[in-house]
Amino acid sequence: MAVDGFSPLLAIRSSVGIELWAPSGPKQPYEHQSNLPREETKNSRSISFSPEGRYFAYSNGHEVKILQTQDWQIKCLLPRPKAFYLKFSPRGNYICTWELYVITKDIPEGSPNMFVYNIATGEEVFSIVQKKQTDWEPSWSSDESLFALVVGGEALFYDLSEGISGFKATATRIDGSRGGILSVGPGNSPPYVAFYTPGTKGAPSMCKLYKYPSLSQSQTVACKNFFNADRVEMLWNKRGSGLLLLTSTEVDKSGASYYGNQALHFLATKGDSCSVPLAKDGPVHCVKWSPKATEFVVVYGFMPSKAALYNSKCDVIFDFGEGPRNCAYFNPFSCFGFLNFFALVVLAGFGNLPGNVEIWDVKMKEKIANIKCPDTTHFEWNPNGEYFVTATTAPRLRIGNGFKVYHYSGALMHETIWPQGQELLGVEWQQVADNVFAEPIITKIKQEGIKSSQPEASKKAYTPPHLRTRKEGKNPEKLIQPLCAIPGLPPGYSSSQSSNNNSNRRSGPQKSQRNQSGNKSKTKKNDQNNDINGANNIGVSASILSNKTHNSSGDILVRSTVDNEANANSGAGNGGEQQKRNPNQRRQQPQQKQQKRQPQRRPLPIAEYNADLVVTNNNTQENQQPPQEQEKPSQQQLLQTNQTSKKAANPEKEKKIRNVAKKLSDIKKLKARQEQGEVLELNQLNKISMEAKFLEELRALKLSA
């Protein structure tokens, strides 16, 4: 991954220390080299490279160290053990540190918490109180001749054209109100200055553009007024000729979004101002300027969000379509000649989105690659414009920490998974000066990379377990043969056909053939005697129900116990022949004798049987005179069954009976209280007077039931 013998380093901040990684050669993995610095510390809060990559600064809980990247020697040490943020000036001559604002007993008014140091000498040149953690960073001009910041709603400007002596007094200021935001544009010298003032008491918010040092109200270059803005984010293009204002409110009064309302406005140094038109309702997720400085990308709208490329006139020149996106990143390499312009943009969906990453060629307006980087909390382009890093860092995610380096074609070039028990806190590329890297050539050919060690999520649709065998081409009916259920059979009884099938599977193919021939002959006999049997058979034993078969018309046929006993006796008489056919018959005979000795089960009431059940028997006289062991259901049992079914069919009457009985019980309690001398209310006396009515109603309900 090195270009012309030089490859930017990766600075890594973890829960165990700070270290720098570099590849040992082209297309080699990143790893810690012995000549690179490494320090073990658990209290590091920030790391930062200077814009041109000359210095590397980090905090270790004791002090802030600034190293020279040329030989990695210590340039200076800053006595700031509680430094929370570090920020270099545009040319890397100064560094700003910020720490939490604290009030102590010794200093109740508080002490300064933002400091500016001269890197060449390590001397503190400026300090001030900045209570807010957001928008604490001061603004610099590109040549570091102007230093500006907002204190108490007032914009202060320091002229550094004559050196550090300019920090001693303010050169000029702009009066405003609390909540004001200041931003100095890059590129031009003297620079343009934008100052935002929030609206109060029904007045609109206002952002004004000035040309330094002309900062009076009558010398405004451009102005934009807007309502519904609790906060404003200012985004300058690289040349400092255009400014985008992303306004937002903390609460959406319409209730359409949890994140408030967003709007996008444009200001030009030529004096033009307008609102950026958006084709879809919803929040503005991300806005980024192209390195070309005349185009910008906006990701906006409810999910799936839209992404569009705009020109400096706020006209849409290309629509990227809809997708699960909320981030946009331009690669830092730029060449301002239109024909030689090289720019890539990444449209990604991080955070609560699945992590889709789309790489687009801005010049050709076509997609180069589409990859997936789930659980990404940090994204940054390599300064050479060809590679980018994605990382999963703490405290956003404390498990699965690590980072990956990709080529713009979508090839994975490097992967490091952080060991368990440690946390990756930050990853940052080393910055370089302009024109260090040659212009790369964009191709659609995917480079050869490595395979990720992380398991990929399955892309197959979920298949329920009962459908998996069918999807694999297997017939589940052959694997699972459920028992045939007879309508009206009590629970626990099985059919004779299922028992025959089980015996066929146990005894082998010969016995199954004999059973099939026997079943055919029995079916013919049952067809002949089907008309003889009728509803005269009232008591049907459980053993009859357990020996059923089917005739040709589909009716359910049940053989009597007498036929079963006759078949059993005939089978016993031909025992010698069966022994020749099946040697296992001797083992089955004792079991058959035990089954004969077992008493037959008591028949169930006729109401439990299905009315469509047809009983057949070869001997009509035996059916008309069932054995003495089979008892007929008594008339009392039938009446109880009918009463139970009637009660179950009238749940509303039972409910009415319970309600009336409860009222009578309440009346009885009221009478007892009245007899004890207690004075009752009028409504209670009226209830007692209705006792006769309730008794008559209860009697009528019981008779009808």
XYZ file of C-alpha atoms in Angstrom:
705
model
C 0.000 0.000 0.000
C 2.994 2.280 -0.158
C 3.242 4.899 -2.882
C 6.720 5.994 -4.034
C 8.240 4.385 -0.952
C 5.992 6.243 1.505
C 2.808 5.052 3.166
C 0.863 6.980 5.818
C 0.976 5.461 9.287
C -1.932 4.397 11.447
C -2.049 5.796 14.976
C -3.894 3.464 17.345
C -5.224 4.335 20.786
C -6.389 1.433 22.934
C -7.124 0.632 26.549
C -3.549 -0.576 27.058
C -1.533 2.085 25.253
C -0.690 4.088 22.144
C 1.215 2.732 19.164
C 1.882 3.409 15.487
C 1.461 0.788 12.769
C 2.867 0.714 9.243
C 3.051 -1.814 6.378
C 6.421 -3.439 5.776
C 5.989 -3.125 2.006
C 3.500 -2.693 -0.832
C 0.294 -4.654 -0.204
C 1.649 -5.851 3.137
C -0.445 -5.914 6.323
C -0.178 -3.175 8.904
C 1.754 -3.999 12.055
C 3.795 -2.296 14.727
C 7.372 -1.686 13.640
C 10.282 -1.664 16.060
C 11.387 1.817 14.981
C 7.969 3.343 15.748
C 7.058 4.711 19.181
C 4.854 2.814 21.575
C 3.757 3.737 25.084
C 1.711 1.712 27.534
C -0.934 3.809 29.253
C -4.544 3.370 30.302
C -5.364 7.076 30.616
C -4.932 8.330 27.065
C -7.866 10.441 25.909
C -6.757 11.891 22.587
C -4.350 11.488 19.659
C -3.830 13.849 16.732
C -1.600 14.403 13.685
C -0.769 17.888 12.465
C -2.372 18.807 9.083
C 0.894 18.331 7.185
C 1.911 15.254 9.178
C 5.026 16.779 10.765
C 3.942 16.214 14.368
C 2.090 13.578 16.332
C 0.557 14.487 19.709
C -1.092 12.339 22.361
C -2.055 12.530 26.023
C -1.046 9.806 28.479
C -2.682 10.980 31.723
C 0.481 12.726 32.940
C 1.320 15.139 30.136
C 0.865 15.821 26.440
C 3.709 14.611 24.233
C 4.434 16.054 20.799
C 6.709 13.941 18.576
C 8.386 14.739 15.269
C 7.339 12.195 12.650
C 10.647 12.553 10.823
C 12.704 10.839 13.540
C 10.056 10.302 16.283
C 11.952 12.441 18.748
C 10.079 14.420 21.403
C 9.524 17.989 20.243
C 7.995 19.289 23.473
C 6.087 18.224 26.586
C 2.982 20.086 27.741
C 1.967 19.970 31.444
C -1.658 19.129 30.766
C -2.453 15.773 32.465
C -6.229 16.251 32.103
C -6.200 17.172 28.421
C -9.367 15.851 26.813
C -9.079 17.157 23.221
C -6.107 18.142 21.051
C -6.288 20.324 17.942
C -3.451 21.593 15.706
C -3.513 24.905 13.852
C -3.715 24.754 9.998
C 0.068 24.939 9.539
C 0.960 22.992 12.662
C 2.722 25.820 14.518
C 0.269 25.858 17.438
C -1.707 23.267 19.340
C -4.893 23.799 21.367
C -5.869 21.652 24.351
C -9.224 21.502 26.106
C -10.122 19.907 29.424
C -13.231 19.765 31.563
C -14.163 22.972 33.354
C -13.813 22.506 37.126
C -14.622 24.746 40.107
C -12.652 24.164 43.316
C -12.759 25.647 46.817
C -9.516 27.469 46.223
C -10.702 28.913 42.896
C -14.516 29.243 43.110
C -14.718 31.332 39.937
C -13.021 28.558 37.966
C -9.774 28.478 36.064
C -9.086 28.487 32.297
C -9.587 25.128 30.612
C -8.566 25.912 27.014
C -4.907 26.543 26.255
C -2.845 27.402 23.178
C 0.833 26.388 23.018
C 3.615 27.312 20.651
C 5.047 23.990 19.456
C 8.477 25.383 18.616
C 9.105 26.435 22.217
C 6.418 24.556 24.189
C 5.327 27.884 25.676
C 1.737 28.637 26.680
C 0.654 31.687 24.670
C -3.085 31.867 25.380
C -5.661 30.548 27.864
C -9.354 31.185 28.406
C -12.475 29.637 29.925
C -14.552 27.556 27.490
C -17.259 25.764 29.458
C -19.001 24.081 26.526
C -17.622 20.794 25.303
C -19.193 21.376 21.891
C -17.928 24.205 19.680
C -14.898 24.723 21.902
C -12.452 24.786 18.983
C -11.159 28.215 17.965
C -11.056 29.291 14.316
C -7.865 29.953 12.374
C -7.169 31.456 8.999
C -5.268 29.214 6.579
C -2.058 31.209 7.017
C -2.501 31.396 10.834
C -2.571 35.192 10.726
C -5.997 35.313 12.387
C -7.198 33.601 15.546
C -10.870 33.925 16.556
C -13.287 32.424 19.069
C -16.640 33.137 20.729
C -16.795 33.962 24.435
C -20.123 34.781 26.080
C -21.848 35.270 22.724
C -19.234 37.785 21.554
C -16.784 37.047 18.708
C -13.166 37.946 19.529
C -10.435 38.301 16.882
C -6.666 38.231 17.481
C -4.234 39.400 14.819
C -1.163 37.114 14.679
C 0.484 38.620 11.634
C 3.280 39.869 13.892
C 3.660 36.655 15.898
C 2.553 35.419 19.303
C 2.365 38.941 20.657
C -1.026 39.207 18.976
C -2.556 36.944 21.661
C -2.174 39.685 24.257
C -5.080 41.829 23.041
C -8.061 41.537 20.725
C -7.822 43.281 17.382
C -11.591 43.571 16.858
C -14.864 41.980 17.914
C -18.483 41.371 16.852
C -21.246 41.849 19.387
C -23.859 39.139 19.507
C -25.939 37.071 21.898
C -25.409 33.833 23.769
C -25.360 30.785 21.567
C -23.538 32.511 18.734
C -21.215 30.507 16.474
C -18.188 31.806 14.561
C -16.346 30.254 11.624
C -13.390 31.553 9.609
C -13.252 30.399 6.002
C -10.165 28.705 4.517
C -8.198 29.649 1.451
C -8.461 33.393 1.046
C -6.260 35.928 2.761
C -7.739 37.977 4.287
C -10.421 35.379 4.954
C -14.196 35.520 5.028
C -15.889 35.241 8.404
C -19.357 33.811 9.151
C -21.159 34.644 12.383
C -24.462 33.092 13.494
C -26.820 34.748 15.966
C -29.807 32.745 17.305
C -33.228 34.353 17.171
C -35.030 35.536 20.311
C -38.632 36.565 21.107
C -40.072 35.682 17.727
C -37.182 37.175 15.758
C -35.554 34.916 13.147
C -32.082 33.464 13.468
C -29.460 35.123 11.308
C -26.134 34.229 9.728
C -23.985 37.013 8.271
C -20.919 36.796 6.069
C -18.094 39.343 6.410
C -14.765 40.046 4.737
C -12.123 40.504 7.438
C -11.352 43.091 8.785
C -14.575 44.824 7.631
C -16.879 43.542 10.379
C -19.418 46.339 10.807
C -23.137 45.745 10.262
C -23.114 47.830 7.081
C -20.292 45.792 5.537
C -22.116 42.468 5.364
C -21.268 40.435 2.247
C -24.246 38.045 2.493
C -27.001 37.359 4.990
C -29.494 34.553 5.521
C -32.469 34.606 7.906
C -34.361 31.488 8.985
C -36.683 30.279 11.719
C -36.708 26.998 13.665
C -32.982 26.773 14.324
C -31.645 25.817 17.751
C -28.257 24.885 16.364
C -26.244 25.578 13.199
C -23.366 23.660 11.664
C -21.167 25.642 9.249
C -19.479 23.808 6.366
C -16.978 25.672 4.166
C -15.721 24.362 0.848
C -11.980 23.962 0.352
C -11.557 27.290 -1.433
C -13.574 29.274 1.102
C -15.962 30.549 -1.581
C -19.136 28.797 -0.412
C -20.739 28.065 2.944
C -23.461 25.539 3.795
C -25.583 26.033 6.911
C -27.173 22.919 8.382
C -29.805 24.152 10.825
C -31.589 21.874 13.266
C -34.076 21.987 16.102
C -33.965 19.756 19.151
C -37.716 19.010 19.093
C -39.950 18.363 16.115
C -43.253 20.028 16.986
C -45.084 18.054 14.298
C -44.044 14.763 15.930
C -42.745 13.283 12.674
C -39.209 12.687 13.960
C -37.431 12.065 17.252
C -34.418 14.065 16.089
C -36.047 17.412 15.389
C -36.182 19.278 12.088
C -33.264 19.968 9.765
C -32.865 22.410 6.907
C -30.000 23.281 4.568
C -29.058 26.766 3.359
C -26.303 28.086 1.097
C -24.277 31.303 1.267
C -21.762 32.427 -1.356
C -19.011 35.002 -0.987
C -20.448 36.706 -4.072
C -23.517 37.640 -2.032
C -25.921 34.905 -3.130
C -27.970 32.949 -0.599
C -30.706 30.350 -0.958
C -32.240 27.266 0.604
C -31.157 23.908 -0.779
C -34.226 22.111 -2.208
C -34.777 18.574 -0.920
C -37.017 16.143 -2.797
C -37.987 14.008 0.205
C -39.305 14.754 3.668
C -37.248 13.819 6.671
C -33.999 14.695 8.423
C -30.756 15.728 6.751
C -28.336 12.965 7.720
C -25.095 14.234 6.210
C -23.666 17.037 4.054
C -20.148 16.960 2.564
C -18.295 19.223 0.129
C -16.402 17.713 -2.769
C -12.644 18.477 -3.004
C -13.550 20.200 -6.262
C -15.196 22.918 -4.086
C -18.066 23.417 -6.551
C -20.150 20.339 -5.678
C -21.550 18.819 -2.523
C -23.470 15.689 -1.548
C -26.553 15.622 0.668
C -28.001 12.484 2.287
C -31.526 13.225 3.461
C -35.046 11.917 3.995
C -36.713 9.153 5.944
C -35.321 5.674 5.416
C -34.565 4.559 2.807
C -32.888 7.944 2.439
C -32.001 9.737 -0.780
C -28.566 10.985 -1.808
C -27.975 13.667 -4.416
C -25.068 15.649 -5.856
C -25.587 19.439 -6.086
C -23.623 22.187 -7.811
C -22.830 25.645 -6.422
C -26.212 26.895 -7.699
C -27.973 24.278 -5.528
C -29.218 22.374 -8.577
C -29.254 18.573 -8.556
C -26.775 17.256 -11.110
C -26.972 13.573 -10.148
C -29.297 11.452 -8.030
C -27.749 8.427 -6.320
C -31.180 6.943 -5.614
C -32.531 5.619 -2.332
C -30.912 3.245 0.110
C -30.055 2.615 3.773
C -27.518 5.452 4.083
C -26.751 8.184 6.594
C -23.094 9.099 5.865
C -21.028 10.447 2.974
C -17.223 10.660 2.657
C -15.178 12.189 -0.192
C -11.647 10.949 -0.620
C -9.161 13.734 0.184
C -7.215 13.574 -3.079
C -8.166 16.373 -5.462
C -6.924 17.928 -8.649
C -8.750 21.111 -9.570
C -8.428 20.663 -13.307
C -11.818 19.393 -14.438
C -10.433 16.935 -16.965
C -7.994 15.476 -14.464
C -10.373 15.615 -11.536
C -10.221 12.449 -9.466
C -12.774 12.039 -6.687
C -14.531 9.144 -5.063
C -17.433 9.351 -2.664
C -18.554 6.712 -0.213
C -22.224 6.507 0.727
C -22.640 4.377 3.827
C -25.188 3.430 6.453
C -23.632 3.170 9.910
C -24.995 3.384 13.435
C -28.335 1.595 13.580
C -28.105 0.670 9.874
C -26.632 -2.621 8.576
C -23.372 -1.069 7.318
C -23.770 -0.993 3.527
C -20.894 0.875 1.831
C -21.201 2.122 -1.758
C -18.149 3.527 -3.589
C -19.027 5.899 -6.452
C -16.932 7.539 -9.148
C -18.018 11.187 -9.044
C -16.710 12.066 -12.496
C -18.279 9.126 -14.351
C -21.365 9.036 -12.069
C -21.221 5.263 -11.659
C -20.913 2.813 -8.808
C -17.576 1.021 -8.515
C -18.167 -1.354 -5.616
C -20.648 -2.254 -2.924
C -19.476 -3.904 0.291
C -20.771 -4.391 3.807
C -18.988 -3.151 6.946
C -21.268 -3.834 9.926
C -20.715 -2.286 13.364
C -18.554 0.520 11.961
C -18.096 3.464 14.327
C -15.206 5.216 12.537
C -14.488 5.771 8.832
C -11.543 7.648 7.323
C -9.900 7.864 3.911
C -6.184 7.315 3.488
C -4.502 10.571 2.316
C -3.476 8.802 -0.913
C -7.174 8.573 -1.856
C -7.123 4.839 -2.681
C -7.674 3.134 0.670
C -9.934 3.707 3.635
C -10.172 2.309 7.142
C -13.284 1.192 9.014
C -13.098 0.568 12.749
C -15.290 -0.669 15.573
C -14.249 1.306 18.629
C -15.216 1.762 22.261
C -17.095 3.192 24.056
C -19.637 3.073 21.211
C -19.212 -0.718 20.986
C -17.188 -2.595 23.568
C -17.194 -6.005 21.872
C -15.901 -6.992 18.464
C -13.387 -4.129 18.383
C -10.940 -3.967 15.494
C -10.221 -2.229 12.198
C -10.072 -3.114 8.505
C -8.383 -1.457 5.531
C -10.141 -1.618 2.141
C -9.201 -0.671 -1.391
C -11.715 1.519 -3.220
C -12.518 -1.457 -5.475
C -13.959 -3.246 -2.432
C -11.024 -5.592 -1.737
C -10.138 -6.194 1.909
C -6.417 -5.495 2.312
C -5.934 -5.757 6.079
C -7.875 -6.902 9.130
C -7.049 -6.764 12.832
C -9.434 -8.049 15.494
C -8.689 -6.677 18.932
C -8.064 -9.306 21.637
C -10.687 -9.959 24.268
C -10.275 -7.999 27.466
C -8.927 -4.951 25.589
C -10.729 -2.085 23.874
C -9.855 -0.169 20.731
C -10.519 3.520 21.419
C -9.408 5.268 18.238
C -7.698 4.934 14.845
C -6.301 7.842 12.807
C -4.312 8.158 9.567
C -1.171 10.242 9.381
C -1.887 13.407 7.394
C 0.359 14.608 4.553
C 0.919 17.848 2.681
C -0.712 18.546 -0.673
C 0.820 17.139 -3.874
C 2.662 14.365 -2.035
C 0.850 11.588 -3.892
C 0.537 11.258 -7.631
C -2.891 11.157 -9.194
C -4.195 7.573 -9.165
C -6.113 6.006 -12.026
C -9.601 4.723 -11.275
C -10.366 1.240 -12.575
C -13.237 -1.140 -12.028
C -10.871 -4.081 -11.685
C -11.076 -5.400 -8.152
C -7.712 -5.835 -6.528
C -6.729 -9.095 -4.947
C -7.330 -8.959 -1.224
C -7.720 -11.251 1.748
C -10.717 -13.062 3.151
C -12.194 -11.787 6.376
C -11.882 -14.027 9.407
C -15.257 -12.869 10.683
C -18.217 -15.131 9.809
C -20.651 -13.638 7.362
C -24.329 -13.470 8.170
C -26.422 -16.036 6.318
C -28.232 -14.637 3.286
C -30.700 -17.542 3.091
C -34.269 -17.025 4.130
C -35.397 -18.770 7.296
C -37.117 -22.116 6.700
C -39.323 -23.631 9.433
C -38.251 -27.100 10.602
C -41.341 -28.838 9.205
C -40.560 -27.532 5.696
C -36.818 -28.239 5.616
C -37.163 -31.892 4.495
C -39.524 -30.911 1.682
C -37.124 -28.149 0.584
C -34.277 -30.681 0.450
C -36.272 -32.852 -1.968
C -37.365 -35.463 0.576
C -40.928 -36.608 1.137
C -41.823 -36.080 4.804
C -44.718 -38.576 4.514
C -42.225 -41.394 3.937
C -40.146 -40.347 6.919
C -43.060 -39.880 9.312
C -46.166 -42.105 9.130
C -48.795 -40.779 11.523
C -51.448 -43.091 12.926
C -54.810 -43.058 11.161
C -57.371 -41.273 13.280
C -61.005 -42.478 13.315
C -63.623 -39.776 13.819
C -65.369 -40.386 17.132
C -62.728 -42.670 18.652
C -61.865 -41.940 22.296
C -58.299 -40.793 22.972
C -55.731 -43.576 23.243
C -57.326 -46.004 20.745
C -55.602 -46.866 17.481
C -56.849 -48.499 14.322
C -56.216 -52.071 13.290
C -54.704 -50.840 10.032
C -51.991 -48.907 11.875
C -51.280 -51.895 14.126
C -51.058 -54.127 11.055
C -48.625 -51.691 9.452
C -46.449 -51.759 12.550
C -46.454 -55.564 12.622
C -45.614 -55.662 8.909
C -42.575 -53.483 9.472
C -41.403 -55.746 12.304
C -41.997 -59.159 10.697
C -40.503 -58.514 7.265
C -41.712 -58.635 3.669
C -43.166 -62.197 3.756
C -45.550 -61.503 6.592
C -46.580 -58.178 5.078
C -47.602 -59.976 1.867
C -49.733 -62.491 3.825
C -51.384 -59.690 5.782
C -52.199 -57.838 2.585
C -53.882 -60.924 1.087
C -55.792 -61.517 4.333
C -56.965 -57.938 4.458
C -58.281 -58.198 0.898
C -60.384 -61.303 1.724
C -61.718 -59.729 4.900
C -62.637 -56.584 3.004
C -64.714 -58.637 0.559
C -66.603 -60.312 3.430
C -67.237 -56.961 5.039
C -68.660 -55.635 1.759
C -71.137 -58.539 1.646
C -72.305 -58.076 5.242
C -72.331 -54.277 5.195
C -76.124 -54.093 4.653
C -76.936 -56.607 7.430
C -75.482 -54.560 10.263
C -77.337 -51.497 11.512
C -78.137 -49.390 14.456
C -79.364 -52.369 16.560
C -75.925 -52.721 18.096
C -76.075 -50.275 20.997
C -73.140 -51.457 23.123
C -69.874 -51.464 21.285
C -66.827 -52.497 23.229
C -63.463 -50.796 23.063
C -61.930 -53.933 21.586
C -64.328 -53.686 18.624
C -63.240 -50.128 17.973
C -59.588 -51.128 18.000
C -60.092 -53.499 15.004
C -61.341 -51.349 12.153
C -60.772 -51.366 8.420
C -62.143 -49.563 5.374
C -64.451 -50.851 2.672
C -64.360 -49.842 -0.963
C -66.832 -46.987 -0.451
C -64.707 -45.357 2.238
C -66.994 -46.215 5.236
C -65.353 -47.198 8.493
C -65.880 -50.889 9.272
C -65.368 -52.459 12.697
C -65.030 -56.184 13.285
C -66.558 -57.717 16.396
C -64.714 -59.387 19.206
C -66.117 -62.783 18.207
C -64.453 -62.566 14.801
C -61.200 -61.603 16.428
C -61.392 -64.576 18.785
C -62.272 -66.887 15.914
C -59.347 -65.621 13.908
C -57.095 -66.070 16.904
C -58.311 -69.664 17.415
C -57.844 -70.495 13.770
C -54.366 -69.027 13.944
C -53.625 -71.196 16.973
C -54.955 -74.301 15.206
C -52.628 -73.763 12.308
C -49.709 -73.123 14.560
C -47.506 -75.767 12.921
C -47.937 -74.232 9.520
C -47.238 -70.764 10.839
C -44.156 -71.987 12.658
C -42.772 -73.193 9.382
C -43.480 -69.875 7.766
C -42.303 -67.731 10.646
C -39.955 -69.149 13.305
C -40.656 -66.161 15.558
C -44.260 -67.306 16.095
C -43.294 -69.245 19.264
C -42.224 -66.047 20.915
C -45.476 -64.332 19.973
C -47.806 -67.076 21.315
C -47.289 -66.378 25.053
C -48.046 -62.734 24.416
C -51.278 -63.663 22.610
C -52.368 -65.856 25.541
C -51.783 -63.022 27.971
C -53.871 -60.745 25.805
C -56.743 -63.288 25.868
C -56.668 -63.497 29.655
C -56.939 -59.725 30.047
C -60.537 -58.634 30.760
C -62.252 -56.567 28.140
C -62.695 -52.881 28.772
C -66.019 -51.442 29.788
C -67.858 -49.960 26.781
C -68.347 -46.229 26.586
C -71.803 -44.609 26.331
C -73.336 -44.533 22.907
C -73.266 -40.721 22.945
C -69.460 -40.795 22.751
C -69.414 -42.646 19.443
C -69.717 -41.205 16.001
C -73.143 -41.540 14.407
C -71.570 -42.484 11.072
C -69.831 -45.545 12.531
C -70.959 -48.789 10.790
C -70.628 -52.104 12.663
C -70.237 -55.297 10.612
C -70.117 -58.937 11.630
C -70.250 -62.262 9.876
C -72.598 -63.709 12.505
C -75.829 -61.659 12.828
C -77.175 -63.576 15.835
C -74.068 -62.920 17.876
C -74.383 -59.199 17.120
C -78.005 -59.184 18.255
C -77.045 -60.937 21.506
C -73.811 -59.374 22.779
C -71.859 -61.171 25.504
C -72.846 -60.661 29.134
C -69.529 -58.946 29.825
C -70.621 -56.061 27.604
C -73.066 -53.910 29.572
C -75.486 -51.454 28.006
C -75.386 -47.844 29.185
C -78.124 -47.102 31.710
C -80.895 -44.580 31.152
C -79.560 -42.423 33.991
C -76.141 -42.127 32.317
C -77.779 -41.021 29.078
C -79.843 -38.373 30.908
C -76.754 -37.062 32.683
C -74.937 -36.850 29.367
C -77.820 -34.935 27.789
C -78.065 -32.569 30.756
C -74.341 -31.898 30.613
C -74.527 -31.091 26.918
C -77.511 -28.778 27.513
C -75.733 -26.946 30.297
C -72.649 -26.532 28.159
C -74.868 -25.203 25.370
C -76.463 -22.487 27.638
C -73.631 -20.563 29.303
C -75.683 -17.355 29.292
C -78.392 -18.883 31.500
C -75.791 -20.092 33.977
C -74.382 -16.575 34.108
C -77.854 -15.124 34.787
C -78.450 -17.673 37.542
C -75.180 -16.714 39.235
C -76.044 -13.012 39.063
C -79.498 -13.507 40.584
C -78.087 -15.758 43.297
C -75.529 -13.101 44.183
C -78.262 -10.476 44.509
C -80.242 -12.736 46.838
C -77.118 -13.298 48.930
C -76.627 -9.531 49.223
C -80.264 -9.111 50.295
C -79.774 -11.731 53.007
C -76.763 -9.815 54.363
C -78.699 -6.539 54.319
C -81.532 -8.124 56.302
C -79.072 -9.331 58.921
C -77.659 -5.812 59.280
C -81.201 -4.405 59.526
C -82.093 -6.839 62.310
C -79.047 -5.658 64.273
C -80.503 -2.143 64.266
C -78.330 -0.605 61.571
C -79.953 2.169 59.522
C -79.831 1.299 55.822
C -79.709 3.606 52.835
C -82.666 4.146 50.535
C -81.176 2.125 47.698
C -80.464 -0.754 50.114
C -84.113 -0.779 51.256
C -85.263 -0.825 47.639
C -83.040 -3.823 47.019
C -84.611 -5.718 49.955
C -88.091 -5.017 48.582
C -87.167 -6.769 45.304
C -86.386 -10.101 46.998
C -89.621 -11.753 45.818
C -88.945 -10.683 42.235
C -85.449 -12.175 42.318
C -86.733 -15.454 43.783
C -89.317 -15.788 41.027
C -86.696 -15.004 38.377
C -84.330 -17.621 39.805
C -87.090 -20.249 39.841
C -87.947 -19.542 36.205
C -84.323 -19.785 35.117
C -83.828 -23.148 36.818
C -86.975 -24.589 35.257
C -85.991 -23.447 31.773
C -82.493 -24.867 32.232
